[in-house]
């Protein structure tokens, strides 16, 4: 249990998915203009990454590994994720319209988020035998994404009306902000030794 | 053959995926800790891109239109797996340096973008050269960023250290934050000199809404049309202004001449 909590915290803060592994940069830069939409995107990512990890793990463990077909991992995972996103969207629309209203717009965007595929293939290579560890890792990564994108959106709301040098307006200042956040997250390294 | 060289030029210079289109940012930031890593990531992507463009162009009349995106993804994922196995067998050093980012080539939006916007509409040979051109452009961009980060961060180029051993280097440039800073300076320079880039669009709204998260890689062609229209409009405006200035100058000269004539008459 303590191993799982440690893994959760380390994947959330120490090796943050956006700021130290560079996965999911596109939504991080694209959907971080407003705090509410950023939080919605973060919630949708938590939802999809966790479900994707819960589905790809049994496929890998019970189907691919016994048949010595690990080389099919990339193909199977990307198809499962693309199908899953569509399926989750349909189910939410039918069963939970309220949740669909708040997450709906972000769901199709997540197929192109490389963090989902990254978590699935990291789990397959690091925790092929431990379901709970892979879920803890997926939760940690997706909460790390939520933290990073919400922080980014709040900073961007603040700097929007500031006096920024002309040529740094737009994406350069966002990238500088991301760099400073990455430096801040470097401070977490050494927090946990797994 | 002329068409093929034009595709190469287009991919490497005119629509360079890293500097102009700003696509595939995840590998651009993650694998450019050194020039050699950037180069190997770029070449790996080039192989996948060229092969996927050629294959998808072959299959463009067979894949039904409604399921084309899943079809493209299967083709691309298979090619990435082949390349990954080849790298594991013949270049294990590259495989361990790039690690997770090799399977993630599947979700690199350059590849799906070229498949959707070029290979699905054009013949095999131009598509192949389009893939090679785009891939080499991507390689060029990654290698440049890698060289800058390696010089600043570890004082070397392609693992050849030219900086004296006991001098300190700015180690932060080979760590994660350095990637953001280098890219920020690059886009700031592009803004400064008003170079064509996806980041300094002022005039028309991009067809995709400028939202990279929803990028399916398919609206780039429409964007290009918009930008070209804008550039043509700017050119026409400039020409009109030049004409006006010339007319004003002419009028001023005539007025001066008339004045001189009247002054002469008064004399």
Short mmCIF file of C-alpha atoms in Angstrom, two decimals:
data_model
loop_
_atom_site.label_atom_id
_atom_site.label_comp_id
_atom_site.label_asym_id
_atom_site.label_seq_id
_atom_site.Cartn_x
_atom_site.Cartn_y
_atom_site.Cartn_z
CA UNK A 1 0.00 0.00 0.00
CA UNK A 2 2.74 2.45 0.97
CA UNK A 3 4.49 1.51 -2.27
CA UNK A 4 1.38 2.56 -4.19
CA UNK A 5 1.08 5.89 -2.38
CA UNK A 6 4.76 6.59 -2.99
CA UNK A 7 4.35 5.75 -6.68
CA UNK A 8 1.28 8.00 -6.87
CA UNK A 9 3.12 10.98 -5.37
CA UNK A 10 6.30 10.45 -7.34
CA UNK A 11 4.51 10.19 -10.67
CA UNK A 12 2.37 13.21 -9.81
CA UNK A 13 5.10 15.60 -8.61
CA UNK A 14 8.64 14.29 -9.08
CA UNK A 15 8.33 13.16 -12.68
CA UNK A 16 5.41 15.35 -13.67
CA UNK A 17 3.95 14.20 -16.96
CA UNK A 18 3.98 17.60 -18.68
CA UNK A 19 6.86 19.41 -17.08
CA UNK A 20 9.48 16.71 -16.97
CA UNK A 21 8.32 14.04 -19.43
CA UNK A 22 6.84 16.35 -22.09
CA UNK A 23 3.75 14.24 -22.70
CA UNK A 24 0.53 16.03 -23.54
CA UNK A 25 2.18 19.34 -24.40
CA UNK A 26 -0.47 20.19 -27.01
CA UNK A 27 -3.49 20.35 -24.65
CA UNK A 28 -1.23 21.87 -21.98
CA UNK A 29 -0.49 24.83 -24.25
CA UNK A 30 -3.76 24.84 -26.18
CA UNK A 31 -6.49 24.49 -23.53
CA UNK A 32 -4.88 26.51 -20.73
CA UNK A 33 -6.36 29.93 -21.43
CA UNK A 34 -9.10 29.75 -18.79
CA UNK A 35 -9.02 28.01 -15.42
CA UNK A 36 -12.45 26.40 -15.80
CA UNK A 37 -11.76 24.82 -19.17
CA UNK A 38 -8.32 23.73 -17.96
CA UNK A 39 -9.90 22.03 -14.96
CA UNK A 40 -12.45 20.35 -17.26
CA UNK A 41 -9.68 19.09 -19.51
CA UNK A 42 -7.73 17.83 -16.49
CA UNK A 43 -10.78 15.97 -15.17
CA UNK A 44 -11.43 14.39 -18.56
CA UNK A 45 -7.78 13.31 -18.76
CA UNK A 46 -7.97 11.69 -15.30
CA UNK A 47 -11.08 9.83 -16.39
CA UNK A 48 -9.69 8.55 -19.70
CA UNK A 49 -6.14 7.72 -18.53
CA UNK A 50 -7.39 5.71 -15.56
CA UNK A 51 -9.95 3.77 -17.61
CA UNK A 52 -7.40 3.22 -20.39
CA UNK A 53 -4.89 1.86 -17.88
CA UNK A 54 -7.55 -0.41 -16.36
CA UNK A 55 -8.43 -1.82 -19.78
CA UNK A 56 -4.99 -2.08 -21.40
CA UNK A 57 -3.48 -3.88 -18.39
CA UNK A 58 -5.70 -7.02 -18.64
CA UNK A 59 -5.32 -7.02 -22.43
CA UNK A 60 -1.56 -6.98 -22.06
CA UNK A 61 -1.47 -9.46 -19.14
CA UNK A 62 -3.99 -12.05 -20.30
CA UNK A 63 -3.82 -11.73 -24.07
CA UNK A 64 -0.53 -10.38 -25.36
CA UNK A 65 2.00 -11.77 -22.86
CA UNK A 66 0.77 -15.42 -22.83
CA UNK A 67 0.74 -15.44 -26.62
CA UNK A 68 4.19 -13.83 -26.84
CA UNK A 69 2.74 -10.98 -28.88
CA UNK A 70 4.16 -8.05 -26.92
CA UNK A 71 5.35 -6.51 -30.16
CA UNK A 72 1.70 -5.74 -30.95
CA UNK A 73 1.44 -3.47 -27.90
CA UNK A 74 1.58 -0.14 -29.73
CA UNK A 75 -1.03 -1.11 -32.33
CA UNK A 76 -3.42 -2.70 -29.83
CA UNK A 77 -3.11 0.12 -27.30
CA UNK A 78 -3.74 2.95 -29.74
CA UNK A 79 -6.79 1.18 -31.17
CA UNK A 80 -8.14 0.42 -27.70
CA UNK A 81 -7.65 4.04 -26.64
CA UNK A 82 -9.30 5.46 -29.77
CA UNK A 83 -12.24 3.09 -29.37
CA UNK A 84 -12.43 3.71 -25.65
CA UNK A 85 -12.67 7.47 -26.04
CA UNK A 86 -15.57 7.08 -28.48
CA UNK A 87 -17.25 4.54 -26.20
CA UNK A 88 -16.85 6.67 -23.06
CA UNK A 89 -18.32 9.62 -24.92
CA UNK A 90 -21.39 7.62 -25.98
CA UNK A 91 -21.92 6.09 -22.53
CA UNK A 92 -21.62 9.44 -20.78
CA UNK A 93 -24.05 11.04 -23.22
CA UNK A 94 -26.62 8.32 -22.53
CA UNK A 95 -26.12 7.61 -18.82
CA UNK A 96 -24.72 10.76 -17.24
CA UNK A 97 -25.75 13.80 -19.27
CA UNK A 98 -24.61 16.20 -16.52
CA UNK A 99 -21.06 14.84 -16.53
CA UNK A 100 -21.15 14.75 -20.33
CA UNK A 101 -22.09 18.42 -20.39
CA UNK A 102 -19.00 19.34 -18.39
CA UNK A 103 -16.47 16.92 -19.95
CA UNK A 104 -18.02 16.34 -23.37
CA UNK A 105 -16.10 18.83 -25.46
CA UNK A 106 -12.75 17.62 -24.16
CA UNK A 107 -13.24 13.91 -24.70
CA UNK A 108 -12.53 13.71 -28.44
CA UNK A 109 -9.42 15.82 -27.98
CA UNK A 110 -7.89 13.26 -25.69
CA UNK A 111 -7.24 10.64 -28.37
CA UNK A 112 -4.48 12.90 -29.61
CA UNK A 113 -3.04 13.28 -26.10
CA UNK A 114 0.15 11.25 -26.10
CA UNK A 115 0.05 10.93 -22.30
CA UNK A 116 -2.65 8.25 -22.61
CA UNK A 117 -0.58 6.03 -24.88
CA UNK A 118 2.52 6.85 -22.84
CA UNK A 119 0.90 5.64 -19.60
CA UNK A 120 -0.37 2.47 -21.28
CA UNK A 121 3.02 1.51 -22.69
CA UNK A 122 4.90 2.54 -19.54
CA UNK A 123 2.59 0.31 -17.50
CA UNK A 124 3.14 -2.57 -19.91
CA UNK A 125 6.91 -2.32 -19.53
CA UNK A 126 7.17 -1.38 -15.83
CA UNK A 127 4.28 -3.10 -14.06
CA UNK A 128 3.22 -5.99 -16.28
CA UNK A 129 2.22 -8.15 -13.29
CA UNK A 130 0.75 -5.66 -10.84
CA UNK A 131 -2.67 -4.24 -11.64
CA UNK A 132 -2.92 -1.96 -8.58
CA UNK A 133 0.52 -0.44 -9.18
CA UNK A 134 -0.39 0.39 -12.77
CA UNK A 135 -3.63 2.03 -11.63
CA UNK A 136 -1.70 4.04 -9.02
CA UNK A 137 0.74 5.14 -11.72
CA UNK A 138 -2.11 6.16 -14.06
CA UNK A 139 -3.82 8.14 -11.29
CA UNK A 140 -0.56 9.84 -10.34
CA UNK A 141 0.23 10.83 -13.93
CA UNK A 142 -3.26 12.16 -14.61
CA UNK A 143 -3.45 14.14 -11.34
CA UNK A 144 -0.04 15.57 -12.22
CA UNK A 145 -1.49 16.70 -15.54
CA UNK A 146 -4.46 18.30 -13.75
CA UNK A 147 -2.15 20.19 -11.36
CA UNK A 148 0.11 21.39 -14.17
CA UNK A 149 -2.68 22.56 -16.49
CA UNK A 150 -4.68 24.32 -13.74
CA UNK A 151 -1.57 26.12 -12.45
CA UNK A 152 -0.68 27.10 -15.99
CA UNK A 153 -4.17 28.44 -16.70
CA UNK A 154 -4.24 30.54 -13.52
CA UNK A 155 -0.82 32.00 -14.31
CA UNK A 156 -1.91 32.77 -17.86
CA UNK A 157 -5.02 34.57 -16.62
CA UNK A 158 -2.74 36.72 -14.47
CA UNK A 159 -0.13 37.53 -17.11
CA UNK A 160 -2.66 38.29 -19.81
CA UNK A 161 -2.93 41.98 -18.90
CA UNK A 162 0.71 42.45 -17.95
CA UNK A 163 3.27 44.46 -19.85
CA UNK A 164 5.00 41.78 -21.90
CA UNK A 165 7.76 42.65 -24.42
CA UNK A 166 6.22 42.86 -27.88
CA UNK A 167 7.97 39.86 -29.40
CA UNK A 168 7.26 37.67 -26.36
CA UNK A 169 3.49 38.09 -26.61
CA UNK A 170 1.54 34.95 -27.36
CA UNK A 171 3.21 31.58 -27.19
CA UNK A 172 6.78 32.61 -26.19
CA UNK A 173 5.68 33.92 -22.79
CA UNK A 174 3.61 30.77 -22.26
CA UNK A 175 6.67 28.64 -22.96
CA UNK A 176 8.80 30.76 -20.61
CA UNK A 177 6.14 30.28 -17.92
CA UNK A 178 6.18 26.55 -18.55
CA UNK A 179 9.97 26.58 -18.21
CA UNK A 180 9.79 28.40 -14.86
CA UNK A 181 7.16 25.92 -13.67
CA UNK A 182 9.43 23.08 -14.76
CA UNK A 183 12.24 24.61 -12.66
CA UNK A 184 9.87 24.78 -9.70
CA UNK A 185 8.91 21.14 -10.18
CA UNK A 186 12.62 20.23 -10.32
CA UNK A 187 12.55 21.08 -6.61
CA UNK A 188 10.49 17.94 -5.98
CA UNK A 189 13.26 15.66 -7.24
CA UNK A 190 14.82 13.79 -4.37
CA UNK A 191 11.54 13.97 -2.45
CA UNK A 192 10.92 10.26 -2.88
CA UNK A 193 13.28 7.36 -3.54
CA UNK A 194 11.42 4.38 -4.95
CA UNK B 1 10.89 14.76 -61.02
CA UNK B 2 10.45 18.52 -60.70
CA UNK B 3 7.40 17.92 -58.54
CA UNK B 4 9.42 15.65 -56.25
CA UNK B 5 12.20 18.19 -55.64
CA UNK B 6 9.49 20.78 -55.03
CA UNK B 7 8.01 18.51 -52.30
CA UNK B 8 11.47 18.18 -50.71
CA UNK B 9 11.97 21.97 -50.72
CA UNK B 10 8.46 22.48 -49.35
CA UNK B 11 9.05 20.09 -46.45
CA UNK B 12 12.52 21.24 -45.49
CA UNK B 13 12.23 25.03 -45.94
CA UNK B 14 8.82 26.40 -46.82
CA UNK B 15 6.60 24.39 -44.49
CA UNK B 16 9.22 23.17 -42.03
CA UNK B 17 7.22 21.18 -39.45
CA UNK B 18 9.22 22.41 -36.46
CA UNK B 19 9.85 26.07 -37.27
CA UNK B 20 6.87 27.01 -39.45
CA UNK B 21 4.01 24.62 -38.72
CA UNK B 22 4.94 24.01 -35.04
CA UNK B 23 3.75 20.41 -35.12
CA UNK B 24 4.97 17.50 -33.05
CA UNK B 25 6.01 19.52 -30.03
CA UNK B 26 6.27 16.59 -27.60
CA UNK B 27 9.26 14.89 -29.29
CA UNK B 28 10.71 18.32 -30.13
CA UNK B 29 10.91 19.19 -26.45
CA UNK B 30 11.66 15.77 -25.05
CA UNK B 31 14.35 14.29 -27.28
CA UNK B 32 16.55 17.30 -28.02
CA UNK B 33 18.81 17.04 -24.97
CA UNK B 34 21.72 16.56 -27.37
CA UNK B 35 22.26 16.97 -31.10
CA UNK B 36 22.68 13.25 -31.64
CA UNK B 37 19.39 12.45 -29.87
CA UNK B 38 17.53 15.03 -31.92
CA UNK B 39 19.07 13.68 -35.10
CA UNK B 40 18.16 10.08 -34.33
CA UNK B 41 14.59 10.97 -33.35
CA UNK B 42 14.25 13.00 -36.56
CA UNK B 43 15.58 10.22 -38.77
CA UNK B 44 13.36 7.62 -37.08
CA UNK B 45 10.34 9.83 -37.69
CA UNK B 46 11.48 10.40 -41.30
CA UNK B 47 11.52 6.67 -42.00
CA UNK B 48 8.03 6.21 -40.55
CA UNK B 49 6.69 9.31 -42.30
CA UNK B 50 8.03 8.39 -45.74
CA UNK B 51 6.81 4.79 -45.48
CA UNK B 52 3.40 5.74 -44.11
CA UNK B 53 2.89 8.40 -46.79
CA UNK B 54 3.78 5.93 -49.55
CA UNK B 55 1.60 3.14 -48.11
CA UNK B 56 -1.40 5.36 -47.43
CA UNK B 57 -1.11 6.82 -50.90
CA UNK B 58 -1.18 3.26 -52.30
CA UNK B 59 -4.24 2.44 -50.20
CA UNK B 60 -6.06 5.72 -50.74
CA UNK B 61 -8.65 4.24 -53.09
CA UNK B 62 -9.16 1.08 -51.01
CA UNK B 63 -9.71 2.55 -47.53
CA UNK B 64 -13.37 3.64 -47.20
CA UNK B 65 -13.71 7.32 -46.47
CA UNK B 66 -15.64 6.88 -43.22
CA UNK B 67 -13.04 4.75 -41.46
CA UNK B 68 -9.97 6.39 -42.96
CA UNK B 69 -8.55 7.82 -39.70
CA UNK B 70 -8.55 4.46 -37.85
CA UNK B 71 -7.15 2.90 -41.02
CA UNK B 72 -4.31 5.42 -41.13
CA UNK B 73 -3.61 4.87 -37.43
CA UNK B 74 -3.29 1.12 -37.94
CA UNK B 75 -0.89 1.61 -40.85
CA UNK B 76 1.20 4.12 -38.88
CA UNK B 77 1.24 1.99 -35.71
CA UNK B 78 2.39 -1.06 -37.69
CA UNK B 79 5.21 0.93 -39.29
CA UNK B 80 6.26 2.34 -35.91
CA UNK B 81 6.37 -1.19 -34.50
CA UNK B 82 8.54 -2.36 -37.42
CA UNK B 83 10.93 0.56 -36.95
CA UNK B 84 11.03 -0.02 -33.20
CA UNK B 85 11.96 -3.69 -33.66
CA UNK B 86 14.62 -2.77 -36.24
CA UNK B 87 16.13 -0.20 -33.87
CA UNK B 88 16.12 -2.72 -31.00
CA UNK B 89 17.97 -5.20 -33.19
CA UNK B 90 20.50 -2.99 -34.97
CA UNK B 91 20.84 0.27 -33.01
CA UNK B 92 20.17 -0.60 -29.35
CA UNK B 93 21.87 2.62 -28.19
CA UNK B 94 19.34 4.75 -30.07
CA UNK B 95 16.51 2.59 -28.77
CA UNK B 96 17.54 3.06 -25.15
CA UNK B 97 18.20 6.81 -25.58
CA UNK B 98 14.78 7.51 -27.10
CA UNK B 99 12.90 4.89 -25.07
CA UNK B 100 9.22 5.69 -24.70
CA UNK B 101 9.24 8.29 -27.45
CA UNK B 102 9.59 5.71 -30.22
CA UNK B 103 6.12 4.13 -29.70
CA UNK B 104 4.79 7.65 -29.23
CA UNK B 105 5.68 8.46 -32.87
CA UNK B 106 2.20 6.97 -33.53
CA UNK B 107 0.52 10.00 -31.99
CA UNK B 108 2.88 12.53 -33.60
CA UNK B 109 0.47 14.82 -35.43
CA UNK B 110 2.87 15.45 -38.35
CA UNK B 111 2.42 11.88 -39.57
CA UNK B 112 -1.37 11.74 -39.38
CA UNK B 113 -1.49 15.30 -40.69
CA UNK B 114 0.50 14.51 -43.83
CA UNK B 115 -1.49 11.32 -44.38
CA UNK B 116 -4.76 13.23 -44.21
CA UNK B 117 -3.75 16.38 -46.06
CA UNK B 118 -1.35 15.08 -48.71
CA UNK B 119 -0.96 11.32 -49.10
CA UNK B 120 -4.70 10.62 -49.25
CA UNK B 121 -5.05 12.89 -52.27
CA UNK B 122 -1.85 12.41 -54.27
CA UNK B 123 0.09 9.73 -56.09
CA UNK B 124 2.65 7.40 -54.55
CA UNK B 125 5.86 9.08 -55.72
CA UNK B 126 4.98 12.67 -54.71
CA UNK B 127 3.65 11.37 -51.38
CA UNK B 128 6.88 9.48 -50.75
CA UNK B 129 8.92 12.60 -51.46
CA UNK B 130 6.55 14.72 -49.38
CA UNK B 131 7.17 12.33 -46.48
CA UNK B 132 10.94 12.44 -46.98
CA UNK B 133 10.91 16.25 -47.23
CA UNK B 134 8.75 16.74 -44.15
CA UNK B 135 10.83 14.19 -42.24
CA UNK B 136 14.10 15.87 -43.19
CA UNK B 137 12.63 19.24 -42.20
CA UNK B 138 11.67 17.77 -38.82
CA UNK B 139 15.16 16.25 -38.49
CA UNK B 140 16.72 19.61 -39.33
CA UNK B 141 14.61 21.38 -36.69
CA UNK B 142 15.30 18.82 -33.97
CA UNK B 143 19.04 18.79 -34.74
CA UNK B 144 19.24 22.61 -34.60
CA UNK B 145 17.45 22.74 -31.24
CA UNK B 146 19.57 19.83 -30.02
CA UNK B 147 22.81 21.60 -31.05
CA UNK B 148 21.81 24.80 -29.21
CA UNK B 149 20.85 22.90 -26.05
CA UNK B 150 23.98 20.76 -26.17
CA UNK B 151 26.33 23.75 -26.64
CA UNK B 152 24.74 25.68 -23.78
CA UNK B 153 24.09 22.73 -21.51
CA UNK B 154 27.14 20.53 -21.86
CA UNK B 155 29.58 22.58 -23.95
CA UNK B 156 29.83 20.09 -26.76
CA UNK B 157 28.54 19.34 -30.25
CA UNK B 158 27.71 15.74 -31.24
CA UNK B 159 29.43 14.57 -28.02
CA UNK B 160 32.65 16.38 -28.99
CA UNK B 161 33.46 18.63 -26.03
CA UNK B 162 35.13 21.89 -27.04
CA UNK B 163 34.56 23.71 -23.74
CA UNK B 164 37.43 23.30 -21.25
CA UNK B 165 36.75 20.57 -18.68
CA UNK B 166 36.96 22.77 -15.60
CA UNK B 167 34.60 25.43 -16.98
CA UNK B 168 31.01 25.26 -15.88
CA UNK B 169 28.18 24.94 -18.38
CA UNK B 170 24.55 25.97 -17.96
CA UNK B 171 23.29 22.54 -17.00
CA UNK B 172 19.67 23.63 -16.94
CA UNK B 173 19.59 23.63 -20.73
CA UNK B 174 19.92 19.86 -20.93
CA UNK B 175 17.25 19.45 -18.26
CA UNK B 176 13.51 19.78 -18.79
CA UNK B 177 13.15 23.58 -18.29
CA UNK B 178 15.83 24.31 -20.90
CA UNK B 179 13.65 22.82 -23.63
CA UNK B 180 10.89 25.31 -22.88
CA UNK B 181 13.32 28.25 -22.76
CA UNK B 182 15.00 27.40 -26.08
CA UNK B 183 11.64 26.99 -27.80
CA UNK B 184 10.37 30.23 -26.23
CA UNK B 185 13.40 32.15 -27.56
CA UNK B 186 12.92 30.58 -30.99
CA UNK B 187 9.26 31.62 -31.23
CA UNK B 188 10.10 35.08 -29.81
CA UNK B 189 12.71 35.54 -32.57
CA UNK B 190 10.16 34.47 -35.15
CA UNK B 191 7.71 37.02 -33.75
CA UNK B 192 10.41 39.70 -33.70
CA UNK B 193 11.39 39.26 -37.33
CA UNK B 194 7.81 38.47 -38.41
CA UNK B 195 8.90 35.19 -39.94
CA UNK B 196 6.15 32.89 -41.17
CA UNK B 197 5.17 30.66 -38.28
CA UNK B 198 2.06 29.19 -36.69
CA UNK B 199 2.73 31.27 -33.57
CA UNK B 200 2.65 34.80 -34.97
CA UNK B 201 -0.60 34.77 -36.86
CA UNK B 202 -2.24 38.16 -36.60
CA UNK B 203 -4.62 38.46 -39.52
CA UNK B 204 -7.08 35.67 -40.25
CA UNK B 205 -8.18 33.13 -37.67
CA UNK B 206 -6.72 29.74 -38.47
CA UNK B 207 -9.18 27.27 -39.93
CA UNK B 208 -8.62 24.89 -37.02
CA UNK B 209 -9.29 27.67 -34.51
CA UNK B 210 -5.63 27.69 -33.49
CA UNK B 211 -6.39 25.09 -30.87
CA UNK B 212 -3.58 22.56 -30.96
CA UNK B 213 -5.42 20.21 -28.63
CA UNK B 214 -8.10 19.56 -31.20
CA UNK B 215 -5.59 19.29 -34.03
CA UNK B 216 -6.50 16.42 -36.30
CA UNK B 217 -3.76 17.52 -38.64
CA UNK B 218 -6.32 17.96 -41.39
CA UNK B 219 -6.98 21.70 -41.54
CA UNK B 220 -3.38 22.73 -42.23
CA UNK B 221 -4.08 22.95 -45.96
CA UNK B 222 -6.95 25.37 -45.29
CA UNK B 223 -4.70 27.38 -42.98
CA UNK B 224 -2.08 27.58 -45.70
CA UNK B 225 -4.67 29.01 -48.09
CA UNK B 226 -5.66 31.62 -45.51
CA UNK B 227 -2.07 32.64 -44.89
CA UNK B 228 -1.34 32.87 -48.59
CA UNK B 229 -4.41 35.03 -49.13
CA UNK B 230 -3.27 37.24 -46.27
CA UNK B 231 0.23 37.51 -47.67
CA UNK B 232 -1.14 38.38 -51.12
CA UNK B 233 -3.40 41.02 -49.55
CA UNK B 234 -0.44 42.50 -47.67
CA UNK B 235 1.57 42.58 -50.88
CA UNK B 236 -1.25 44.29 -52.76
CA UNK B 237 -1.62 46.80 -49.92
CA UNK B 238 2.10 47.51 -50.03
CA UNK B 239 2.00 47.98 -53.80
CA UNK B 240 -1.00 50.31 -53.46
CA UNK B 241 0.79 52.36 -50.81
CA UNK B 242 3.92 52.57 -52.96
CA UNK B 243 1.76 53.73 -55.88
CA UNK B 244 0.07 56.33 -53.71
CA UNK B 245 3.41 57.55 -52.39
CA UNK B 246 4.73 57.80 -55.95
CA UNK B 247 1.60 59.72 -57.02
CA UNK B 248 1.95 62.08 -54.06
CA UNK B 249 5.61 62.63 -54.89
CA UNK B 250 4.72 63.34 -58.50
CA UNK B 251 1.99 65.79 -57.42
CA UNK B 252 4.42 67.51 -55.07
CA UNK B 253 7.01 67.80 -57.82
CA UNK B 254 4.40 69.23 -60.20
CA UNK B 255 3.25 71.71 -57.54
CA UNK B 256 6.87 72.73 -56.93
CA UNK B 257 7.39 73.17 -60.66
CA UNK B 258 4.21 75.21 -60.99
CA UNK B 259 5.28 77.33 -58.05
CA UNK B 260 8.66 77.87 -59.65
CA UNK B 261 6.95 78.88 -62.90
CA UNK B 262 4.66 81.39 -61.12
CA UNK B 263 7.60 82.75 -59.14
CA UNK B 264 9.50 83.18 -62.40
CA UNK B 265 6.50 84.96 -63.91
CA UNK B 266 6.33 87.31 -60.92
CA UNK B 267 9.96 88.13 -61.47
#
